[in-house]
């Protein structure tokens, strides 16, 4: 009798505990049960592994992470992540005293660093669909990428502080040069020293090789690269990296 | 008999109480309104920025992130993150064909890579308290750090696959050498090629300088470093890094 009561109490407590526990550890989708919860926990691990460069050369976002990446990009966390990083960059910038020779430089990537492709990637299931070069070119040709506000603020601060800002992009100069310049201009990126796009000699090269060579040339010209900001690890690896690098988040695609 | 049942009931009630308590103070405590939610969103951004090396040389965990880091370390996400990274490492390992000369090497860090200090850091408010060298030494001298299961599995797989595994740690050889060897042994880390602790000549050097020099010596001995695994960026920067590096999560402390 007592044994049975204890047994039932135990079951009830276990049930209660599991209910509370699973709610406490869940990510958001309480109503839809455990699947989305588990999936969100996995996708958070996956996003961290991508951002830390532990997962490399990935072609597509895992399909179970479609809604997770959408919520991340549009739900505020992406902006929060950017704001915290830009705050870090600004406090680093404020510790640098630019010299009067005008050779203190910063390097910013363009796509998903200065301007955003999230509305293009929305049509590509936030990266769950594989890379589509023709589709991306058509999007870029519209020149309608919005500025990423935190990075635009950083850009303006760097220019005002006397740094020479170089925008370095893997976009093809011949086909996308003018539209990219126009897009950056209409989004407020005004006052940079130079925009460097991929010319014929670099076609087919990896981003690491191409961007390293560009940075080497800038250093040869005498520029001191204080900082280097990009959303891809390939922006931040290789040679002549600059005094500090900053990795902006991008869980939608990987550029080798 | 009844005494035993009462005892078990009591244990369960305690468990229940802790579950409810941790829910009340935990990350997902929506009922207490926006403050904790905002804090969790900030702490997630902070953790990402730490793991990507955008936030550097930090001394303590932001105090508003105490419960967040606790929930992260003990609530399952830390294990999930580790498991995903170790899966990545294993698929990389499986693509390597070790040569017959016995010179294929891996480097693993010790603290919070092979064995965990989370129970020490619980007493230091998960890193919200500043680093306490004497306290940490006293903890390490107990030799009671538990293995990190995912990394123990990786370690065993590497040894079985014919790799020479080198454990490289900043712990002081003279005072912590024997206890560290014993701790690793009692946690199942058996079959490594060599454990390298900090000897007198390296005292005062940064982890980057010390570990770079150790790796340089190993390469000079002819070892090919295929992989290098650590929880600190200072394990994974500098010279002779190895063919690939893997950053394990650690939101509790930063080693320069």
GROMACS .gro file of C-alpha atoms in nm:
model
  512
    1UNK     CA    1   0.000   0.000   0.000
    2UNK     CA    2   0.262   0.251   0.109
    3UNK     CA    3   0.493   0.109  -0.152
    4UNK     CA    4   0.236   0.171  -0.423
    5UNK     CA    5   0.175   0.528  -0.308
    6UNK     CA    6   0.544   0.600  -0.307
    7UNK     CA    7   0.574   0.453  -0.651
    8UNK     CA    8   0.294   0.674  -0.786
    9UNK     CA    9   0.434   0.980  -0.615
   10UNK     CA   10   0.769   0.904  -0.768
   11UNK     CA   11   0.618   0.880  -1.113
   12UNK     CA   12   0.435   1.208  -1.066
   13UNK     CA   13   0.747   1.380  -0.949
   14UNK     CA   14   0.948   1.245  -1.237
   15UNK     CA   15   0.683   1.364  -1.479
   16UNK     CA   16   0.678   1.706  -1.318
   17UNK     CA   17   1.053   1.724  -1.321
   18UNK     CA   18   1.077   1.630  -1.687
   19UNK     CA   19   0.813   1.887  -1.777
   20UNK     CA   20   0.998   2.160  -1.594
   21UNK     CA   21   1.339   2.048  -1.708
   22UNK     CA   22   1.252   2.025  -2.075
   23UNK     CA   23   1.090   2.366  -2.056
   24UNK     CA   24   1.388   2.514  -1.881
   25UNK     CA   25   1.638   2.389  -2.138
   26UNK     CA   26   1.423   2.444  -2.444
   27UNK     CA   27   1.496   2.711  -2.695
   28UNK     CA   28   1.156   2.846  -2.783
   29UNK     CA   29   0.914   2.622  -2.964
   30UNK     CA   30   0.747   2.485  -2.655
   31UNK     CA   31   0.419   2.417  -2.825
   32UNK     CA   32   0.559   2.214  -3.106
   33UNK     CA   33   0.732   1.974  -2.875
   34UNK     CA   34   1.078   1.832  -2.861
   35UNK     CA   35   1.176   1.816  -3.227
   36UNK     CA   36   1.225   2.186  -3.287
   37UNK     CA   37   1.381   2.227  -2.944
   38UNK     CA   38   1.642   1.963  -3.015
   39UNK     CA   39   1.693   2.104  -3.360
   40UNK     CA   40   1.752   2.455  -3.225
   41UNK     CA   41   2.008   2.323  -2.975
   42UNK     CA   42   2.185   2.143  -3.260
   43UNK     CA   43   2.169   2.449  -3.487
   44UNK     CA   44   2.316   2.668  -3.213
   45UNK     CA   45   2.609   2.424  -3.185
   46UNK     CA   46   2.642   2.421  -3.561
   47UNK     CA   47   2.640   2.801  -3.584
   48UNK     CA   48   2.906   2.827  -3.313
   49UNK     CA   49   3.121   2.568  -3.490
   50UNK     CA   50   3.089   2.757  -3.818
   51UNK     CA   51   3.175   3.090  -3.660
   52UNK     CA   52   3.480   2.947  -3.482
   53UNK     CA   53   3.601   2.788  -3.808
   54UNK     CA   54   3.570   2.436  -3.667
   55UNK     CA   55   3.328   2.347  -3.944
   56UNK     CA   56   3.490   2.437  -4.276
   57UNK     CA   57   3.414   2.419  -4.646
   58UNK     CA   58   3.044   2.364  -4.582
   59UNK     CA   59   2.821   2.392  -4.889
   60UNK     CA   60   2.477   2.440  -4.744
   61UNK     CA   61   2.309   2.515  -4.414
   62UNK     CA   62   2.175   2.188  -4.263
   63UNK     CA   63   1.812   2.174  -4.374
   64UNK     CA   64   1.683   2.130  -4.017
   65UNK     CA   65   1.837   2.473  -3.942
   66UNK     CA   66   1.639   2.671  -4.201
   67UNK     CA   67   1.399   2.824  -3.946
   68UNK     CA   68   1.676   2.866  -3.692
   69UNK     CA   69   1.895   3.067  -3.933
   70UNK     CA   70   1.595   3.271  -4.043
   71UNK     CA   71   1.510   3.354  -3.682
   72UNK     CA   72   1.876   3.433  -3.611
   73UNK     CA   73   1.915   3.667  -3.910
   74UNK     CA   74   1.582   3.847  -3.879
   75UNK     CA   75   1.490   3.811  -3.512
   76UNK     CA   76   1.748   4.046  -3.361
   77UNK     CA   77   2.031   3.818  -3.249
   78UNK     CA   78   2.236   3.881  -3.563
   79UNK     CA   79   2.216   4.256  -3.501
   80UNK     CA   80   2.301   4.203  -3.135
   81UNK     CA   81   2.607   3.998  -3.232
   82UNK     CA   82   2.718   4.266  -3.478
   83UNK     CA   83   2.669   4.546  -3.227
   84UNK     CA   84   2.878   4.373  -2.964
   85UNK     CA   85   3.162   4.310  -3.211
   86UNK     CA   86   3.152   4.667  -3.342
   87UNK     CA   87   3.170   4.791  -2.982
   88UNK     CA   88   3.485   4.582  -2.943
   89UNK     CA   89   3.627   4.722  -3.266
   90UNK     CA   90   3.554   5.078  -3.156
   91UNK     CA   91   3.728   5.034  -2.823
   92UNK     CA   92   4.029   4.894  -3.011
   93UNK     CA   93   4.017   5.187  -3.257
   94UNK     CA   94   4.010   5.433  -2.970
   95UNK     CA   95   4.339   5.293  -2.843
   96UNK     CA   96   4.517   5.370  -3.172
   97UNK     CA   97   4.671   5.711  -3.236
   98UNK     CA   98   4.678   5.756  -3.615
   99UNK     CA   99   4.999   5.910  -3.738
  100UNK     CA  100   5.005   6.222  -3.950
  101UNK     CA  101   5.145   6.049  -4.259
  102UNK     CA  102   4.801   5.927  -4.369
  103UNK     CA  103   4.910   5.564  -4.394
  104UNK     CA  104   4.694   5.412  -4.119
  105UNK     CA  105   4.459   5.171  -4.289
  106UNK     CA  106   4.160   4.949  -4.225
  107UNK     CA  107   4.027   4.679  -4.452
  108UNK     CA  108   3.660   4.597  -4.476
  109UNK     CA  109   3.503   4.324  -4.682
  110UNK     CA  110   3.189   4.422  -4.877
  111UNK     CA  111   2.927   4.143  -4.899
  112UNK     CA  112   2.762   4.080  -4.564
  113UNK     CA  113   3.018   4.307  -4.403
  114UNK     CA  114   2.927   4.654  -4.536
  115UNK     CA  115   2.608   4.560  -4.722
  116UNK     CA  116   2.367   4.275  -4.666
  117UNK     CA  117   2.254   3.991  -4.888
  118UNK     CA  118   2.004   3.851  -4.643
  119UNK     CA  119   1.709   3.931  -4.870
  120UNK     CA  120   1.872   3.739  -5.152
  121UNK     CA  121   1.943   3.446  -4.924
  122UNK     CA  122   1.583   3.448  -4.804
  123UNK     CA  123   1.500   3.321  -5.154
  124UNK     CA  124   1.772   3.059  -5.120
  125UNK     CA  125   1.624   2.922  -4.796
  126UNK     CA  126   1.888   3.111  -4.596
  127UNK     CA  127   2.166   2.900  -4.741
  128UNK     CA  128   1.991   2.563  -4.729
  129UNK     CA  129   1.999   2.581  -5.110
  130UNK     CA  130   2.342   2.551  -5.271
  131UNK     CA  131   2.533   2.851  -5.405
  132UNK     CA  132   2.388   2.982  -5.731
  133UNK     CA  133   2.643   3.206  -5.904
  134UNK     CA  134   2.404   3.328  -6.175
  135UNK     CA  135   2.131   3.402  -5.923
  136UNK     CA  136   2.369   3.595  -5.703
  137UNK     CA  137   2.504   3.795  -5.997
  138UNK     CA  138   2.150   3.891  -6.097
  139UNK     CA  139   2.082   4.004  -5.738
  140UNK     CA  140   2.407   4.201  -5.715
  141UNK     CA  141   2.332   4.370  -6.051
  142UNK     CA  142   2.020   4.523  -5.898
  143UNK     CA  143   2.243   4.720  -5.663
  144UNK     CA  144   1.986   4.698  -5.386
  145UNK     CA  145   2.186   4.553  -5.096
  146UNK     CA  146   2.103   4.747  -4.779
  147UNK     CA  147   2.380   4.877  -4.551
  148UNK     CA  148   2.451   4.683  -4.235
  149UNK     CA  149   2.390   4.965  -3.987
  150UNK     CA  150   2.651   4.869  -3.726
  151UNK     CA  151   2.923   4.843  -3.991
  152UNK     CA  152   2.816   5.167  -4.161
  153UNK     CA  153   2.859   5.334  -3.822
  154UNK     CA  154   3.203   5.181  -3.784
  155UNK     CA  155   3.297   5.286  -4.138
  156UNK     CA  156   3.197   5.647  -4.075
  157UNK     CA  157   3.387   5.650  -3.747
  158UNK     CA  158   3.702   5.516  -3.911
  159UNK     CA  159   3.689   5.772  -4.192
  160UNK     CA  160   3.626   6.057  -3.946
  161UNK     CA  161   3.911   5.936  -3.726
  162UNK     CA  162   4.159   5.972  -4.009
  163UNK     CA  163   4.199   5.611  -4.117
  164UNK     CA  164   4.220   5.515  -4.482
  165UNK     CA  165   3.949   5.259  -4.540
  166UNK     CA  166   3.995   5.002  -4.816
  167UNK     CA  167   3.696   4.799  -4.927
  168UNK     CA  168   3.822   4.467  -5.060
  169UNK     CA  169   3.577   4.234  -5.232
  170UNK     CA  170   3.582   3.916  -5.436
  171UNK     CA  171   3.317   4.061  -5.668
  172UNK     CA  172   3.420   4.078  -6.032
  173UNK     CA  173   3.533   4.426  -6.129
  174UNK     CA  174   3.428   4.412  -6.493
  175UNK     CA  175   3.069   4.298  -6.447
  176UNK     CA  176   2.989   4.424  -6.095
  177UNK     CA  177   3.229   4.717  -6.045
  178UNK     CA  178   3.000   5.010  -6.119
  179UNK     CA  179   2.686   4.869  -5.962
  180UNK     CA  180   2.876   4.783  -5.644
  181UNK     CA  181   3.023   5.132  -5.619
  182UNK     CA  182   2.675   5.278  -5.674
  183UNK     CA  183   2.516   5.046  -5.421
  184UNK     CA  184   2.775   5.134  -5.156
  185UNK     CA  185   2.733   5.504  -5.233
  186UNK     CA  186   2.354   5.501  -5.208
  187UNK     CA  187   2.385   5.319  -4.875
  188UNK     CA  188   2.615   5.584  -4.730
  189UNK     CA  189   2.959   5.433  -4.776
  190UNK     CA  190   3.123   5.757  -4.877
  191UNK     CA  191   3.479   5.861  -4.810
  192UNK     CA  192   3.669   5.538  -4.841
  193UNK     CA  193   4.019   5.550  -4.986
  194UNK     CA  194   3.977   5.281  -5.250
  195UNK     CA  195   3.753   4.993  -5.344
  196UNK     CA  196   3.936   4.690  -5.476
  197UNK     CA  197   3.742   4.437  -5.680
  198UNK     CA  198   3.861   4.116  -5.839
  199UNK     CA  199   4.035   4.185  -6.169
  200UNK     CA  200   4.105   3.934  -6.447
  201UNK     CA  201   4.442   3.829  -6.303
  202UNK     CA  202   4.276   3.699  -5.984
  203UNK     CA  203   3.989   3.508  -6.141
  204UNK     CA  204   3.991   3.149  -6.020
  205UNK     CA  205   4.204   3.225  -5.713
  206UNK     CA  206   4.079   3.145  -5.366
  207UNK     CA  207   3.967   3.437  -5.154
  208UNK     CA  208   4.258   3.375  -4.915
  209UNK     CA  209   4.517   3.398  -5.198
  210UNK     CA  210   4.351   3.695  -5.371
  211UNK     CA  211   4.293   3.901  -5.057
  212UNK     CA  212   4.640   3.821  -4.918
  213UNK     CA  213   4.794   3.954  -5.238
  214UNK     CA  214   4.584   4.273  -5.219
  215UNK     CA  215   4.691   4.330  -4.859
  216UNK     CA  216   5.053   4.263  -4.948
  217UNK     CA  217   5.036   4.531  -5.216
  218UNK     CA  218   4.883   4.778  -4.969
  219UNK     CA  219   5.162   4.710  -4.720
  220UNK     CA  220   5.413   4.755  -5.002
  221UNK     CA  221   5.260   5.095  -5.067
  222UNK     CA  222   5.341   5.172  -4.707
  223UNK     CA  223   5.002   5.131  -4.542
  224UNK     CA  224   4.982   5.000  -4.187
  225UNK     CA  225   4.681   4.771  -4.165
  226UNK     CA  226   4.539   4.820  -3.818
  227UNK     CA  227   4.228   4.614  -3.861
  228UNK     CA  228   4.065   4.375  -4.101
  229UNK     CA  229   3.694   4.302  -4.079
  230UNK     CA  230   3.501   4.034  -4.268
  231UNK     CA  231   3.221   3.783  -4.240
  232UNK     CA  232   3.431   3.498  -4.385
  233UNK     CA  233   3.735   3.331  -4.232
  234UNK     CA  234   3.889   3.355  -4.581
  235UNK     CA  235   3.889   3.734  -4.533
  236UNK     CA  236   4.095   3.690  -4.220
  237UNK     CA  237   4.344   3.418  -4.306
  238UNK     CA  238   4.658   3.409  -4.518
  239UNK     CA  239   4.924   3.683  -4.525
  240UNK     CA  240   4.950   4.047  -4.417
  241UNK     CA  241   4.640   4.007  -4.204
  242UNK     CA  242   4.668   4.335  -4.021
  243UNK     CA  243   4.724   4.400  -3.654
  244UNK     CA  244   4.383   4.263  -3.558
  245UNK     CA  245   4.111   4.073  -3.738
  246UNK     CA  246   3.740   4.068  -3.656
  247UNK     CA  247   3.503   3.794  -3.765
  248UNK     CA  248   3.147   3.907  -3.829
  249UNK     CA  249   2.878   3.640  -3.815
  250UNK     CA  250   2.744   3.474  -4.128
  251UNK     CA  251   2.563   3.142  -4.094
  252UNK     CA  252   2.427   3.150  -4.453
  253UNK     CA  253   2.724   3.065  -4.670
  254UNK     CA  254   3.094   2.979  -4.676
  255UNK     CA  255   3.347   3.130  -4.918
  256UNK     CA  256   3.659   2.915  -4.957
  257UNK     CA  257   1.232  -0.022   0.419
  258UNK     CA  258   1.009   0.282   0.479
  259UNK     CA  259   1.314   0.473   0.595
  260UNK     CA  260   1.480   0.398   0.266
  261UNK     CA  261   1.174   0.509   0.071
  262UNK     CA  262   1.151   0.830   0.266
  263UNK     CA  263   1.517   0.892   0.198
  264UNK     CA  264   1.467   0.841  -0.174
  265UNK     CA  265   1.160   1.064  -0.171
  266UNK     CA  266   1.358   1.329   0.003
  267UNK     CA  267   1.629   1.308  -0.261
  268UNK     CA  268   1.370   1.343  -0.532
  269UNK     CA  269   1.214   1.644  -0.366
  270UNK     CA  270   1.553   1.807  -0.341
  271UNK     CA  271   1.607   1.739  -0.708
  272UNK     CA  272   1.270   1.891  -0.784
  273UNK     CA  273   1.346   2.193  -0.575
  274UNK     CA  274   1.674   2.243  -0.755
  275UNK     CA  275   1.502   2.209  -1.091
  276UNK     CA  276   1.246   2.472  -0.998
  277UNK     CA  277   1.507   2.693  -0.841
  278UNK     CA  278   1.738   2.677  -1.138
  279UNK     CA  279   1.439   2.753  -1.359
  280UNK     CA  280   1.358   3.061  -1.158
  281UNK     CA  281   1.708   3.196  -1.184
  282UNK     CA  282   1.793   3.047  -1.520
  283UNK     CA  283   1.820   3.170  -1.869
  284UNK     CA  284   1.473   3.096  -1.995
  285UNK     CA  285   1.283   3.259  -1.708
  286UNK     CA  286   1.035   3.438  -1.928
  287UNK     CA  287   0.797   3.488  -1.642
  288UNK     CA  288   1.029   3.742  -1.487
  289UNK     CA  289   0.996   3.956  -1.792
  290UNK     CA  290   1.236   4.104  -2.036
  291UNK     CA  291   1.537   4.163  -1.817
  292UNK     CA  292   1.665   3.807  -1.806
  293UNK     CA  293   1.571   3.746  -2.168
  294UNK     CA  294   1.769   4.051  -2.272
  295UNK     CA  295   2.055   3.940  -2.055
  296UNK     CA  296   2.055   3.593  -2.213
  297UNK     CA  297   2.055   3.746  -2.562
  298UNK     CA  298   2.348   3.968  -2.463
  299UNK     CA  299   2.535   3.676  -2.304
  300UNK     CA  300   2.487   3.465  -2.616
  301UNK     CA  301   2.642   3.748  -2.821
  302UNK     CA  302   2.922   3.777  -2.568
  303UNK     CA  303   2.991   3.402  -2.573
  304UNK     CA  304   3.000   3.401  -2.953
  305UNK     CA  305   3.238   3.698  -2.956
  306UNK     CA  306   3.466   3.525  -2.704
  307UNK     CA  307   3.467   3.199  -2.898
  308UNK     CA  308   3.545   3.375  -3.227
  309UNK     CA  309   3.830   3.569  -3.063
  310UNK     CA  310   3.661   3.903  -3.125
  311UNK     CA  311   3.664   3.973  -2.752
  312UNK     CA  312   4.020   3.928  -2.625
  313UNK     CA  313   4.213   3.956  -2.302
  314UNK     CA  314   3.896   3.953  -2.094
  315UNK     CA  315   3.947   3.910  -1.722
  316UNK     CA  316   3.607   3.805  -1.594
  317UNK     CA  317   3.273   3.687  -1.724
  318UNK     CA  318   3.025   3.981  -1.724
  319UNK     CA  319   2.838   3.948  -1.397
  320UNK     CA  320   2.497   3.951  -1.567
  321UNK     CA  321   2.607   3.631  -1.746
  322UNK     CA  322   2.669   3.421  -1.433
  323UNK     CA  323   2.347   3.218  -1.463
  324UNK     CA  324   2.381   3.205  -1.841
  325UNK     CA  325   2.729   3.053  -1.826
  326UNK     CA  326   2.617   2.813  -1.552
  327UNK     CA  327   2.324   2.698  -1.763
  328UNK     CA  328   2.549   2.669  -2.067
  329UNK     CA  329   2.814   2.462  -1.889
  330UNK     CA  330   2.580   2.233  -1.696
  331UNK     CA  331   2.258   2.235  -1.897
  332UNK     CA  332   2.374   2.031  -2.197
  333UNK     CA  333   2.470   2.291  -2.459
  334UNK     CA  334   2.841   2.277  -2.375
  335UNK     CA  335   2.838   1.900  -2.428
  336UNK     CA  336   2.642   1.944  -2.749
  337UNK     CA  337   2.897   2.197  -2.875
  338UNK     CA  338   3.184   1.962  -2.786
  339UNK     CA  339   3.019   1.664  -2.951
  340UNK     CA  340   2.966   1.851  -3.276
  341UNK     CA  341   3.328   1.968  -3.284
  342UNK     CA  342   3.463   1.621  -3.203
  343UNK     CA  343   3.249   1.481  -3.486
  344UNK     CA  344   3.419   1.732  -3.716
  345UNK     CA  345   3.761   1.631  -3.585
  346UNK     CA  346   3.686   1.262  -3.636
  347UNK     CA  347   3.577   1.312  -3.994
  348UNK     CA  348   3.900   1.504  -4.053
  349UNK     CA  349   4.102   1.228  -3.882
  350UNK     CA  350   3.938   0.967  -4.102
  351UNK     CA  351   4.067   1.146  -4.409
  352UNK     CA  352   4.430   1.114  -4.295
  353UNK     CA  353   4.633   0.804  -4.375
  354UNK     CA  354   4.902   0.783  -4.105
  355UNK     CA  355   5.240   0.686  -4.244
  356UNK     CA  356   5.435   0.389  -4.110
  357UNK     CA  357   5.718   0.600  -3.969
  358UNK     CA  358   5.527   0.674  -3.648
  359UNK     CA  359   5.570   1.051  -3.681
  360UNK     CA  360   5.206   1.153  -3.726
  361UNK     CA  361   5.120   1.368  -3.429
  362UNK     CA  362   4.828   1.541  -3.260
  363UNK     CA  363   4.848   1.801  -2.988
  364UNK     CA  364   4.589   1.830  -2.716
  365UNK     CA  365   4.578   2.090  -2.443
  366UNK     CA  366   4.498   1.958  -2.093
  367UNK     CA  367   4.284   2.197  -1.882
  368UNK     CA  368   3.928   2.216  -2.012
  369UNK     CA  369   4.034   2.020  -2.316
  370UNK     CA  370   4.112   1.672  -2.177
  371UNK     CA  371   3.994   1.730  -1.819
  372UNK     CA  372   3.742   1.971  -1.679
  373UNK     CA  373   3.773   2.250  -1.423
  374UNK     CA  374   3.404   2.334  -1.425
  375UNK     CA  375   3.359   2.228  -1.062
  376UNK     CA  376   3.641   2.458  -0.957
  377UNK     CA  377   3.494   2.744  -1.154
  378UNK     CA  378   3.154   2.684  -0.998
  379UNK     CA  379   3.314   2.814  -0.680
  380UNK     CA  380   3.447   3.113  -0.875
  381UNK     CA  381   3.101   3.208  -1.003
  382UNK     CA  382   3.182   3.046  -1.340
  383UNK     CA  383   3.449   3.303  -1.408
  384UNK     CA  384   3.266   3.611  -1.280
  385UNK     CA  385   3.535   3.617  -1.009
  386UNK     CA  386   3.886   3.706  -1.124
  387UNK     CA  387   4.156   3.445  -1.174
  388UNK     CA  388   4.293   3.314  -0.844
  389UNK     CA  389   4.628   3.140  -0.904
  390UNK     CA  390   4.659   3.001  -0.551
  391UNK     CA  391   4.303   2.872  -0.553
  392UNK     CA  392   4.351   2.706  -0.887
  393UNK     CA  393   4.678   2.545  -0.776
  394UNK     CA  394   4.505   2.404  -0.467
  395UNK     CA  395   4.230   2.262  -0.688
  396UNK     CA  396   4.475   2.112  -0.937
  397UNK     CA  397   4.674   1.955  -0.652
  398UNK     CA  398   4.369   1.751  -0.558
  399UNK     CA  399   4.398   1.573  -0.893
  400UNK     CA  400   4.023   1.543  -0.919
  401UNK     CA  401   3.945   1.695  -1.257
  402UNK     CA  402   3.699   1.473  -1.443
  403UNK     CA  403   3.761   1.372  -1.804
  404UNK     CA  404   3.568   1.556  -2.072
  405UNK     CA  405   3.396   1.255  -2.228
  406UNK     CA  406   3.392   1.371  -2.591
  407UNK     CA  407   3.764   1.452  -2.582
  408UNK     CA  408   3.851   1.127  -2.405
  409UNK     CA  409   3.675   0.946  -2.689
  410UNK     CA  410   3.875   1.147  -2.942
  411UNK     CA  411   4.198   1.078  -2.754
  412UNK     CA  412   4.136   0.703  -2.753
  413UNK     CA  413   4.049   0.708  -3.121
  414UNK     CA  414   4.368   0.897  -3.210
  415UNK     CA  415   4.586   0.658  -3.009
  416UNK     CA  416   4.415   0.353  -3.161
  417UNK     CA  417   4.452   0.501  -3.509
  418UNK     CA  418   4.830   0.516  -3.474
  419UNK     CA  419   4.878   0.886  -3.403
  420UNK     CA  420   5.129   1.004  -3.144
  421UNK     CA  421   4.937   1.221  -2.903
  422UNK     CA  422   5.120   1.498  -2.718
  423UNK     CA  423   4.952   1.662  -2.423
  424UNK     CA  424   5.084   2.017  -2.393
  425UNK     CA  425   4.991   2.221  -2.088
  426UNK     CA  426   5.088   2.547  -1.925
  427UNK     CA  427   5.075   2.380  -1.582
  428UNK     CA  428   5.400   2.400  -1.388
  429UNK     CA  429   5.598   2.078  -1.413
  430UNK     CA  430   5.767   2.097  -1.077
  431UNK     CA  431   5.462   2.154  -0.859
  432UNK     CA  432   5.184   2.001  -1.068
  433UNK     CA  433   5.362   1.742  -1.284
  434UNK     CA  434   5.295   1.423  -1.090
  435UNK     CA  435   4.941   1.509  -0.982
  436UNK     CA  436   4.849   1.602  -1.339
  437UNK     CA  437   4.988   1.276  -1.477
  438UNK     CA  438   4.797   1.083  -1.209
  439UNK     CA  439   4.477   1.278  -1.273
  440UNK     CA  440   4.495   1.213  -1.646
  441UNK     CA  441   4.570   0.846  -1.582
  442UNK     CA  442   4.282   0.793  -1.342
  443UNK     CA  443   4.050   0.957  -1.596
  444UNK     CA  444   4.155   0.718  -1.872
  445UNK     CA  445   4.410   0.921  -2.066
  446UNK     CA  446   4.646   0.630  -2.123
  447UNK     CA  447   4.869   0.573  -2.420
  448UNK     CA  448   4.982   0.924  -2.507
  449UNK     CA  449   5.332   0.970  -2.641
  450UNK     CA  450   5.442   1.247  -2.405
  451UNK     CA  451   5.304   1.503  -2.169
  452UNK     CA  452   5.480   1.837  -2.180
  453UNK     CA  453   5.444   2.070  -1.882
  454UNK     CA  454   5.591   2.413  -1.830
  455UNK     CA  455   5.950   2.390  -1.712
  456UNK     CA  456   6.153   2.662  -1.544
  457UNK     CA  457   6.283   2.807  -1.871
  458UNK     CA  458   5.928   2.892  -1.985
  459UNK     CA  459   5.801   3.051  -1.664
  460UNK     CA  460   5.665   3.397  -1.736
  461UNK     CA  461   5.624   3.336  -2.108
  462UNK     CA  462   5.287   3.377  -2.272
  463UNK     CA  463   5.103   3.059  -2.366
  464UNK     CA  464   5.141   3.148  -2.734
  465UNK     CA  465   5.522   3.179  -2.706
  466UNK     CA  466   5.564   2.872  -2.485
  467UNK     CA  467   5.338   2.643  -2.685
  468UNK     CA  468   5.481   2.764  -3.017
  469UNK     CA  469   5.829   2.673  -2.896
  470UNK     CA  470   5.712   2.327  -2.785
  471UNK     CA  471   5.552   2.264  -3.124
  472UNK     CA  472   5.862   2.390  -3.302
  473UNK     CA  473   6.071   2.137  -3.107
  474UNK     CA  474   5.830   1.857  -3.198
  475UNK     CA  475   5.850   1.950  -3.566
  476UNK     CA  476   6.228   1.960  -3.535
  477UNK     CA  477   6.213   1.604  -3.401
  478UNK     CA  478   6.036   1.520  -3.725
  479UNK     CA  479   5.675   1.502  -3.611
  480UNK     CA  480   5.400   1.607  -3.850
  481UNK     CA  481   5.136   1.789  -3.647
  482UNK     CA  482   4.804   1.699  -3.808
  483UNK     CA  483   4.582   1.860  -3.553
  484UNK     CA  484   4.592   2.087  -3.253
  485UNK     CA  485   4.300   2.103  -3.010
  486UNK     CA  486   4.252   2.351  -2.728
  487UNK     CA  487   3.995   2.558  -2.544
  488UNK     CA  488   4.203   2.878  -2.565
  489UNK     CA  489   4.294   3.078  -2.873
  490UNK     CA  490   4.645   3.097  -2.725
  491UNK     CA  491   4.668   2.719  -2.784
  492UNK     CA  492   4.595   2.774  -3.150
  493UNK     CA  493   4.794   3.084  -3.241
  494UNK     CA  494   5.162   3.151  -3.299
  495UNK     CA  495   5.396   2.920  -3.489
  496UNK     CA  496   5.396   2.558  -3.606
  497UNK     CA  497   5.021   2.540  -3.549
  498UNK     CA  498   4.967   2.208  -3.721
  499UNK     CA  499   4.766   2.131  -4.030
  500UNK     CA  500   4.434   2.210  -3.858
  501UNK     CA  501   4.336   2.369  -3.532
  502UNK     CA  502   4.012   2.317  -3.340
  503UNK     CA  503   3.876   2.560  -3.083
  504UNK     CA  504   3.680   2.398  -2.801
  505UNK     CA  505   3.438   2.622  -2.612
  506UNK     CA  506   3.531   2.786  -2.284
  507UNK     CA  507   3.330   3.086  -2.164
  508UNK     CA  508   3.479   3.077  -1.812
  509UNK     CA  509   3.829   3.219  -1.850
  510UNK     CA  510   4.084   3.359  -2.094
  511UNK     CA  511   4.453   3.260  -2.098
  512UNK     CA  512   4.671   3.519  -2.271
   0.00000   0.00000   0.00000
